[in-house]
PDB file of C-alpha atoms in Angstrom:
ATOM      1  CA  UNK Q  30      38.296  11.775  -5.064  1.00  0.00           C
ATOM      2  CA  UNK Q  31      37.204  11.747  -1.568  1.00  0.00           C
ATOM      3  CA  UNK Q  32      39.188  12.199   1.804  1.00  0.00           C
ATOM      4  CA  UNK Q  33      37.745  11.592   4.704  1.00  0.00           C
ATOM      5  CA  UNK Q  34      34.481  13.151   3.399  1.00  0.00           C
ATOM      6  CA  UNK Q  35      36.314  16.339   1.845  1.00  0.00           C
ATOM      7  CA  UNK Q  36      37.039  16.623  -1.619  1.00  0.00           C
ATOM      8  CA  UNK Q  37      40.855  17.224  -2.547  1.00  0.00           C
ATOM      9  CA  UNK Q  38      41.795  20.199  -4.468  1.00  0.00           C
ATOM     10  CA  UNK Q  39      43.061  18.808  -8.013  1.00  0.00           C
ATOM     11  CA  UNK Q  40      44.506  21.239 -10.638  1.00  0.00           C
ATOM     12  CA  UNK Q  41      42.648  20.544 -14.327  1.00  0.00           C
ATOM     13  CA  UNK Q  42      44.913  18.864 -16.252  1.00  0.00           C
ATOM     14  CA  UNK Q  43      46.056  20.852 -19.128  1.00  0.00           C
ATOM     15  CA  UNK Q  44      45.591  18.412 -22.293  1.00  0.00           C
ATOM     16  CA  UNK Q  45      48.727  20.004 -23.605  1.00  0.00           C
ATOM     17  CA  UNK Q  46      50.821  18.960 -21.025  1.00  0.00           C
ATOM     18  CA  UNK Q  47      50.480  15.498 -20.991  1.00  0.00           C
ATOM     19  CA  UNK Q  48      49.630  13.733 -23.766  1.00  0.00           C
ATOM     20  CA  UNK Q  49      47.939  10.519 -22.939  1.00  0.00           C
ATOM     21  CA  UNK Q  50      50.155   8.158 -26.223  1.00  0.00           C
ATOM     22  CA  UNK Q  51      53.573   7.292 -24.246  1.00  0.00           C
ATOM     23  CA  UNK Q  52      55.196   7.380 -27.651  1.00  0.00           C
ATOM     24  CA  UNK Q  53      54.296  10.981 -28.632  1.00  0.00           C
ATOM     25  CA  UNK Q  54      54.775  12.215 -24.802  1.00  0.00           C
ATOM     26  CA  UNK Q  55      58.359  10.741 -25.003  1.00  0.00           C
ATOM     27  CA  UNK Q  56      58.997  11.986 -28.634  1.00  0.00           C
ATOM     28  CA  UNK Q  57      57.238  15.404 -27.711  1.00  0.00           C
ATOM     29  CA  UNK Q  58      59.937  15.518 -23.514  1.00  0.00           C
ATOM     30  CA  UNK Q  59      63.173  14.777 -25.829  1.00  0.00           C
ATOM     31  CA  UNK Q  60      62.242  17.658 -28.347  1.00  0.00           C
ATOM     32  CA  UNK Q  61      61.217  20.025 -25.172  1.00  0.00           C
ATOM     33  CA  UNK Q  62      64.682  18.945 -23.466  1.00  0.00           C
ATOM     34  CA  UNK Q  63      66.818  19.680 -26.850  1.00  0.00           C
ATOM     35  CA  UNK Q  64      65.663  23.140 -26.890  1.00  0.00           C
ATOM     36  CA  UNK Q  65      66.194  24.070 -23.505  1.00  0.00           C
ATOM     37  CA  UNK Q  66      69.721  22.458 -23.657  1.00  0.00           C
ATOM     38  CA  UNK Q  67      70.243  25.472 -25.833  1.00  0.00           C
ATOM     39  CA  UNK Q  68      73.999  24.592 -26.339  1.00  0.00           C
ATOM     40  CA  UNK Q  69      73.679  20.931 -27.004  1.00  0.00           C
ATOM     41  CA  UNK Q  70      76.108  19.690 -24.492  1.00  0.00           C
ATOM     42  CA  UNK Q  71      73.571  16.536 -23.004  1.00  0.00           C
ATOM     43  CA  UNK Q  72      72.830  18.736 -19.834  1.00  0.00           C
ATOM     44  CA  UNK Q  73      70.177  21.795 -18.953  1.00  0.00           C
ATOM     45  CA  UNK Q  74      71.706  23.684 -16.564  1.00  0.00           C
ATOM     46  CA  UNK Q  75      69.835  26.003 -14.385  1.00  0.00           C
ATOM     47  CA  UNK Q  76      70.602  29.053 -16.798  1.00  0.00           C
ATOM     48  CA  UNK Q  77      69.477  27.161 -19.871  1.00  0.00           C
ATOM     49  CA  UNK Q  78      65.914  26.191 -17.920  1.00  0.00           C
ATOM     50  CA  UNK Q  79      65.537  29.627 -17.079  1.00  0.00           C
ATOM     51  CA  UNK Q  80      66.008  31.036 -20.499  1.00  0.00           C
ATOM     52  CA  UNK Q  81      63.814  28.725 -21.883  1.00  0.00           C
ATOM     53  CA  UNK Q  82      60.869  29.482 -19.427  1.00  0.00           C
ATOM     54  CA  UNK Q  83      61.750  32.959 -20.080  1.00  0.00           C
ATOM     55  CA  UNK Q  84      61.202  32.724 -23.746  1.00  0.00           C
ATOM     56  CA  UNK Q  85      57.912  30.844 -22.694  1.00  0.00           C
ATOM     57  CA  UNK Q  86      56.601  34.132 -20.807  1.00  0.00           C
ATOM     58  CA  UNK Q  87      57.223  31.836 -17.869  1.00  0.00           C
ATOM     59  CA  UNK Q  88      59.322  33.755 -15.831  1.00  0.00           C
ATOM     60  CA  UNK Q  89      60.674  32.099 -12.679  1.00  0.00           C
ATOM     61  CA  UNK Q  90      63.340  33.233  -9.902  1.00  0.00           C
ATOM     62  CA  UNK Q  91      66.407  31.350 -10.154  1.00  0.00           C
ATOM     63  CA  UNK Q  92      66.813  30.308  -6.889  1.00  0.00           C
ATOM     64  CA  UNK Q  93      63.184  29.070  -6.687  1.00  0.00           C
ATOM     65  CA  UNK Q  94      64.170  27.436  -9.796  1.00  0.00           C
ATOM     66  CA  UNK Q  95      67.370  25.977  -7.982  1.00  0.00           C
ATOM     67  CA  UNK Q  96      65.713  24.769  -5.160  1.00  0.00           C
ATOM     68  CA  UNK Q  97      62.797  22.757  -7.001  1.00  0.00           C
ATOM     69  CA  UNK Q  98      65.870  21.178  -9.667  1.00  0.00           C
ATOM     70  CA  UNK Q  99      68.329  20.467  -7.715  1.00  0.00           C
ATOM     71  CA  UNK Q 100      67.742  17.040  -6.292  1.00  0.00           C
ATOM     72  CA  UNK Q 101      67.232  15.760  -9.447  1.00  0.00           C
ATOM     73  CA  UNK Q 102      70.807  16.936 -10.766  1.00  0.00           C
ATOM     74  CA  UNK Q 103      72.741  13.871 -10.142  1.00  0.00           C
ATOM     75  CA  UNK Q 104      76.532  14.430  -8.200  1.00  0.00           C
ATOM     76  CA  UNK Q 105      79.212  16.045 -10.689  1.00  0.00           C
ATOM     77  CA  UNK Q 106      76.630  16.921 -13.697  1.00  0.00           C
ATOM     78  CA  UNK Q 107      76.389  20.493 -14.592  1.00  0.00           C
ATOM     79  CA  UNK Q 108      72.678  20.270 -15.217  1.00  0.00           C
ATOM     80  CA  UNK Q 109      70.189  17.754 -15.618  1.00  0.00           C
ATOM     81  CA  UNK Q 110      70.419  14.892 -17.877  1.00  0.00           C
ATOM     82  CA  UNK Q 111      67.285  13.632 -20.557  1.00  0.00           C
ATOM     83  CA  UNK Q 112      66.477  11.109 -17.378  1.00  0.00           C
ATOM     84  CA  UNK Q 113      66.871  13.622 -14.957  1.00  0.00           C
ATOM     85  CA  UNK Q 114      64.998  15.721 -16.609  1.00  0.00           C
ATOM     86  CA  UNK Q 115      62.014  12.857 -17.355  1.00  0.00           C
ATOM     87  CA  UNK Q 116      61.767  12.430 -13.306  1.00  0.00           C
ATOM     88  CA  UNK Q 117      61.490  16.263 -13.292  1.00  0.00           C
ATOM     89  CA  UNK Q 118      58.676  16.108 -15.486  1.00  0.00           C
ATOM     90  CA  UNK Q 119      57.111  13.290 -14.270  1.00  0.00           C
ATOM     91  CA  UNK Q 120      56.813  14.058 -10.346  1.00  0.00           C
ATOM     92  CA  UNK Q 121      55.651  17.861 -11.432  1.00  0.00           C
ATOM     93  CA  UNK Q 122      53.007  15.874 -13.560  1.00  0.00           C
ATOM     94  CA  UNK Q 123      52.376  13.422 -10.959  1.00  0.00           C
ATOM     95  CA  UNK Q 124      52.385  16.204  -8.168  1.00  0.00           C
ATOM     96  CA  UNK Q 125      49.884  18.405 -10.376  1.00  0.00           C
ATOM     97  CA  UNK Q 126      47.729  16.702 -12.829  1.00  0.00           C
ATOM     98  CA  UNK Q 127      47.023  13.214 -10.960  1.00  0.00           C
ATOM     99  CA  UNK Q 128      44.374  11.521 -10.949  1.00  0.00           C
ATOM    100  CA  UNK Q 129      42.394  13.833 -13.503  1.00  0.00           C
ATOM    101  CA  UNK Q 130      42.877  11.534 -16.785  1.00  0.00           C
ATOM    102  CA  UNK Q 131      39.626  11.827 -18.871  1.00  0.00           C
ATOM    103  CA  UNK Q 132      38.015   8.514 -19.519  1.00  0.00           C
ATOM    104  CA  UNK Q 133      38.377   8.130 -22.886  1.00  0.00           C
ATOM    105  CA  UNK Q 134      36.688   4.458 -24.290  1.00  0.00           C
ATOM    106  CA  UNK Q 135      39.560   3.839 -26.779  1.00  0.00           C
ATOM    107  CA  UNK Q 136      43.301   4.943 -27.076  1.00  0.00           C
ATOM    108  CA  UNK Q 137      42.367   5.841 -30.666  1.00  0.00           C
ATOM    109  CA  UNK Q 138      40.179   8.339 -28.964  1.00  0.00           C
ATOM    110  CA  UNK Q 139      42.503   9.707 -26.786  1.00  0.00           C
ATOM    111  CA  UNK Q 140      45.077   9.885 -29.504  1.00  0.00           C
ATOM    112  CA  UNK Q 141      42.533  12.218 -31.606  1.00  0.00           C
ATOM    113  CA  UNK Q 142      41.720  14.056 -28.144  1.00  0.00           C
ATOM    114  CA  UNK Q 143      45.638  14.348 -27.896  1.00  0.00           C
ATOM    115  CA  UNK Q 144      45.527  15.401 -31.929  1.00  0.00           C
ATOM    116  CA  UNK Q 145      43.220  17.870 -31.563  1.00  0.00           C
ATOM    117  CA  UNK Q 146      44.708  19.887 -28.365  1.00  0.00           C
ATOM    118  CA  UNK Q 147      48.228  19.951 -30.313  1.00  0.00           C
ATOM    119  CA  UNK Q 148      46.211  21.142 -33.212  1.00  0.00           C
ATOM    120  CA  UNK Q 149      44.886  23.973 -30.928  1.00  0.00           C
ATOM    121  CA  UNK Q 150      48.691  25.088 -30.030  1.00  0.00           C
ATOM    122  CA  UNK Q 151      49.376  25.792 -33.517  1.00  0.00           C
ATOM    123  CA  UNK Q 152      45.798  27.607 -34.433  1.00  0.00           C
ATOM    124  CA  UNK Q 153      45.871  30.579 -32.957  1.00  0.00           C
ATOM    125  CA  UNK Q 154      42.851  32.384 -33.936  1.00  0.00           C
ATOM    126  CA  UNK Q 155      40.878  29.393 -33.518  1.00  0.00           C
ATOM    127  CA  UNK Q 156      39.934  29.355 -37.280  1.00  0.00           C
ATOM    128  CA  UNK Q 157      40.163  25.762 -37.561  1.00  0.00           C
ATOM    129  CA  UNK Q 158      43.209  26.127 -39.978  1.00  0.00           C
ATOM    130  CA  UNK Q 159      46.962  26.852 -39.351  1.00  0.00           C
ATOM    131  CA  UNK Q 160      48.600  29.171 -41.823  1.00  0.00           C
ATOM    132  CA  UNK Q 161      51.966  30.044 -41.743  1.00  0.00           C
ATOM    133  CA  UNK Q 162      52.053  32.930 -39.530  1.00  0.00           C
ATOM    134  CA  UNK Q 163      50.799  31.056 -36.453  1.00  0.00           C
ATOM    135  CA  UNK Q 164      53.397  28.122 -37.313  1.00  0.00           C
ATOM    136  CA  UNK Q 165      55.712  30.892 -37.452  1.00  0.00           C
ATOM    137  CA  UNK Q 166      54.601  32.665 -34.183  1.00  0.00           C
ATOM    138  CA  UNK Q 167      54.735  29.314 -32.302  1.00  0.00           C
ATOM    139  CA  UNK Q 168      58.386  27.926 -33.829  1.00  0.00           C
ATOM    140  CA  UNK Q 169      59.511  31.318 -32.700  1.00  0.00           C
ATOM    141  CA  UNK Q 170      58.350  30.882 -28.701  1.00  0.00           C
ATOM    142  CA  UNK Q 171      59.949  27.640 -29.051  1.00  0.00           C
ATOM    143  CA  UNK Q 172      63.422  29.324 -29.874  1.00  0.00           C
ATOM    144  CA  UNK Q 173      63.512  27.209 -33.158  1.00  0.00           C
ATOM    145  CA  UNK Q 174      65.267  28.581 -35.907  1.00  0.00           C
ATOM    146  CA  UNK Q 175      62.725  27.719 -38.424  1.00  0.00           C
ATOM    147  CA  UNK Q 176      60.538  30.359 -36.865  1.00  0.00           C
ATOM    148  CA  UNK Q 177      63.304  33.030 -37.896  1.00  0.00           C
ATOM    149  CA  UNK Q 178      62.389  32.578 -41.944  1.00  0.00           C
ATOM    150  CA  UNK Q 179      58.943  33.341 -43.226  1.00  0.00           C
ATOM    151  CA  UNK Q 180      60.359  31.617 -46.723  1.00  0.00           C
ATOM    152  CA  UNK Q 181      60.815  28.197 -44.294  1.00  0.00           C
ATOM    153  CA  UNK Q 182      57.668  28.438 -42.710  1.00  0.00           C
ATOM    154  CA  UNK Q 183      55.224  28.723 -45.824  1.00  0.00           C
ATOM    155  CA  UNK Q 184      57.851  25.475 -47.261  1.00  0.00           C
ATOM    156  CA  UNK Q 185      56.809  23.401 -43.987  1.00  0.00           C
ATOM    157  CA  UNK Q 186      52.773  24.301 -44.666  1.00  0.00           C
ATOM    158  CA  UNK Q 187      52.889  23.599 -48.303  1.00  0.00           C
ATOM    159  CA  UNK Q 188      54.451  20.240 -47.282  1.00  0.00           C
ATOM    160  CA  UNK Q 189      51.293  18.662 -45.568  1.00  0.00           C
ATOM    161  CA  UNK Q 190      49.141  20.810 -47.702  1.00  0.00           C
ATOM    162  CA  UNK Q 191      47.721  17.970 -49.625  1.00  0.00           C
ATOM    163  CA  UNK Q 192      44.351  20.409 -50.634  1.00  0.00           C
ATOM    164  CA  UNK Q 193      46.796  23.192 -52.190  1.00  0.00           C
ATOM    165  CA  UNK Q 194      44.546  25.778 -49.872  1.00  0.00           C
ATOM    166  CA  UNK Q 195      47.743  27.279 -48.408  1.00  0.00           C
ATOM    167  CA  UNK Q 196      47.305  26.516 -45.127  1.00  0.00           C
ATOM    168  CA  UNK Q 197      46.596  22.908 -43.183  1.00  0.00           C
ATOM    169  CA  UNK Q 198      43.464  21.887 -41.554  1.00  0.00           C
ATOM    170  CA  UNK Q 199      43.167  19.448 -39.045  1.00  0.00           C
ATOM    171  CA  UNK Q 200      42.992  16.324 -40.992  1.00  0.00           C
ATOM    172  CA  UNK Q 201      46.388  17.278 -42.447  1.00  0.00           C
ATOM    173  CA  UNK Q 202      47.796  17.972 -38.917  1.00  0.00           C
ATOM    174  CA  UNK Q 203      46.235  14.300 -38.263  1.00  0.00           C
ATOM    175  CA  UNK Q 204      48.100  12.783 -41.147  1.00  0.00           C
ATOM    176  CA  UNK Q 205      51.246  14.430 -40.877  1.00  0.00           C
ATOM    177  CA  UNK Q 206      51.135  13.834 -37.107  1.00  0.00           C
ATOM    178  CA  UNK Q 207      50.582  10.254 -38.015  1.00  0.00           C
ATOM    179  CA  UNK Q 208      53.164   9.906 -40.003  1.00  0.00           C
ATOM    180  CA  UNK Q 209      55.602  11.245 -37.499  1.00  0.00           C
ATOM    181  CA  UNK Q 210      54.283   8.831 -35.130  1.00  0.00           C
ATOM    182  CA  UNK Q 211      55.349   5.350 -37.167  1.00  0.00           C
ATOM    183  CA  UNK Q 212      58.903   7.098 -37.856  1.00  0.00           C
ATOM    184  CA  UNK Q 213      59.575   7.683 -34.515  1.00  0.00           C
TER     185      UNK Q 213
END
């Protein structure tokens, strides 16, 4: 992008922020917003965002984190709402990822782009497989309480395990990811 012949400053877009299949992003925001609503009342209040970025190793000051928020809590709600919260997300995404979409030929492209970054999340160790203590390690940063039993964990692997290897490679993810995708 050019500005009167100087180049803007853009931020690379992280691929797991966004992910470019509206249905996934909107399935991926209301799964983000019920864990940080950590006590299920329809509202993250200021507390609950902080605790979540906490747990995320994203520490912020709460009255930073007060000042950015609150115009988007609407008048009389303790916290924000799912749509407040989706206007949140989408100006921050707006403000720092704009206008740096790779041009991908095909959404089925972008959707195995998309694929593969989630895929990434989960393999730690870059092995090209995730076993169950990287599943683990990741349910637990998310505050899920799946993370909290080993026993669980291998049961969720051995689920989308269709090569009885112990552990799913990215074809697997693809499949099960799929599947998710024409429930939702």
């Amino acid at each position: 992008m050019e500005n009167n012949g100087e180049k803007n400053k853009k931020v690379s877009k992280s691929p797991s922020f966004s992910l470019r299949s509206p249905s996934l992003n909107a399935l991926r925001l209301q799964r983000i917003f019920d864990l940080f609503d950590h006590n299920g009342d329809g509202f993250i209040t200021l507390e609950e965002l902080s605790q979540a970025l906490s747990r995320l190793g994203l520490n912020a000051n709460l009255s930073d984190l007060k000042s950015t928020v609150e115009s988007y809590i609407q008048p009389g709600n303790t916290g924000l709402n799912f749509e407040d919260f989706s206007s949140l997300h989408k100006t921050l995404d707006d403000c720092f990822f704009a206008g740096d979409d790779d041009d991908l030929s095909s959404p089925a492209a972008a959707d195995e782009s998309d694929l593969a970054e989630a895929f990434k999340v989960f393999d730690e160790n870059g092995d090209g497989f995730i076993c169950a203590r990287e599943l683990q390690a990741v349910l637990k940063k998310l505050g899920l309480p799946e993370g909290g039993e080993m026993e669980r964990v291998e049961r969720m692997i051995i689920s989308v395990d269709r090569n009885k290897d112990g552990r799913v490679d990215f074809f697997e993810f693809k499949n099960m990811m799929r599947t998710v995708k024409q429930i939702s």
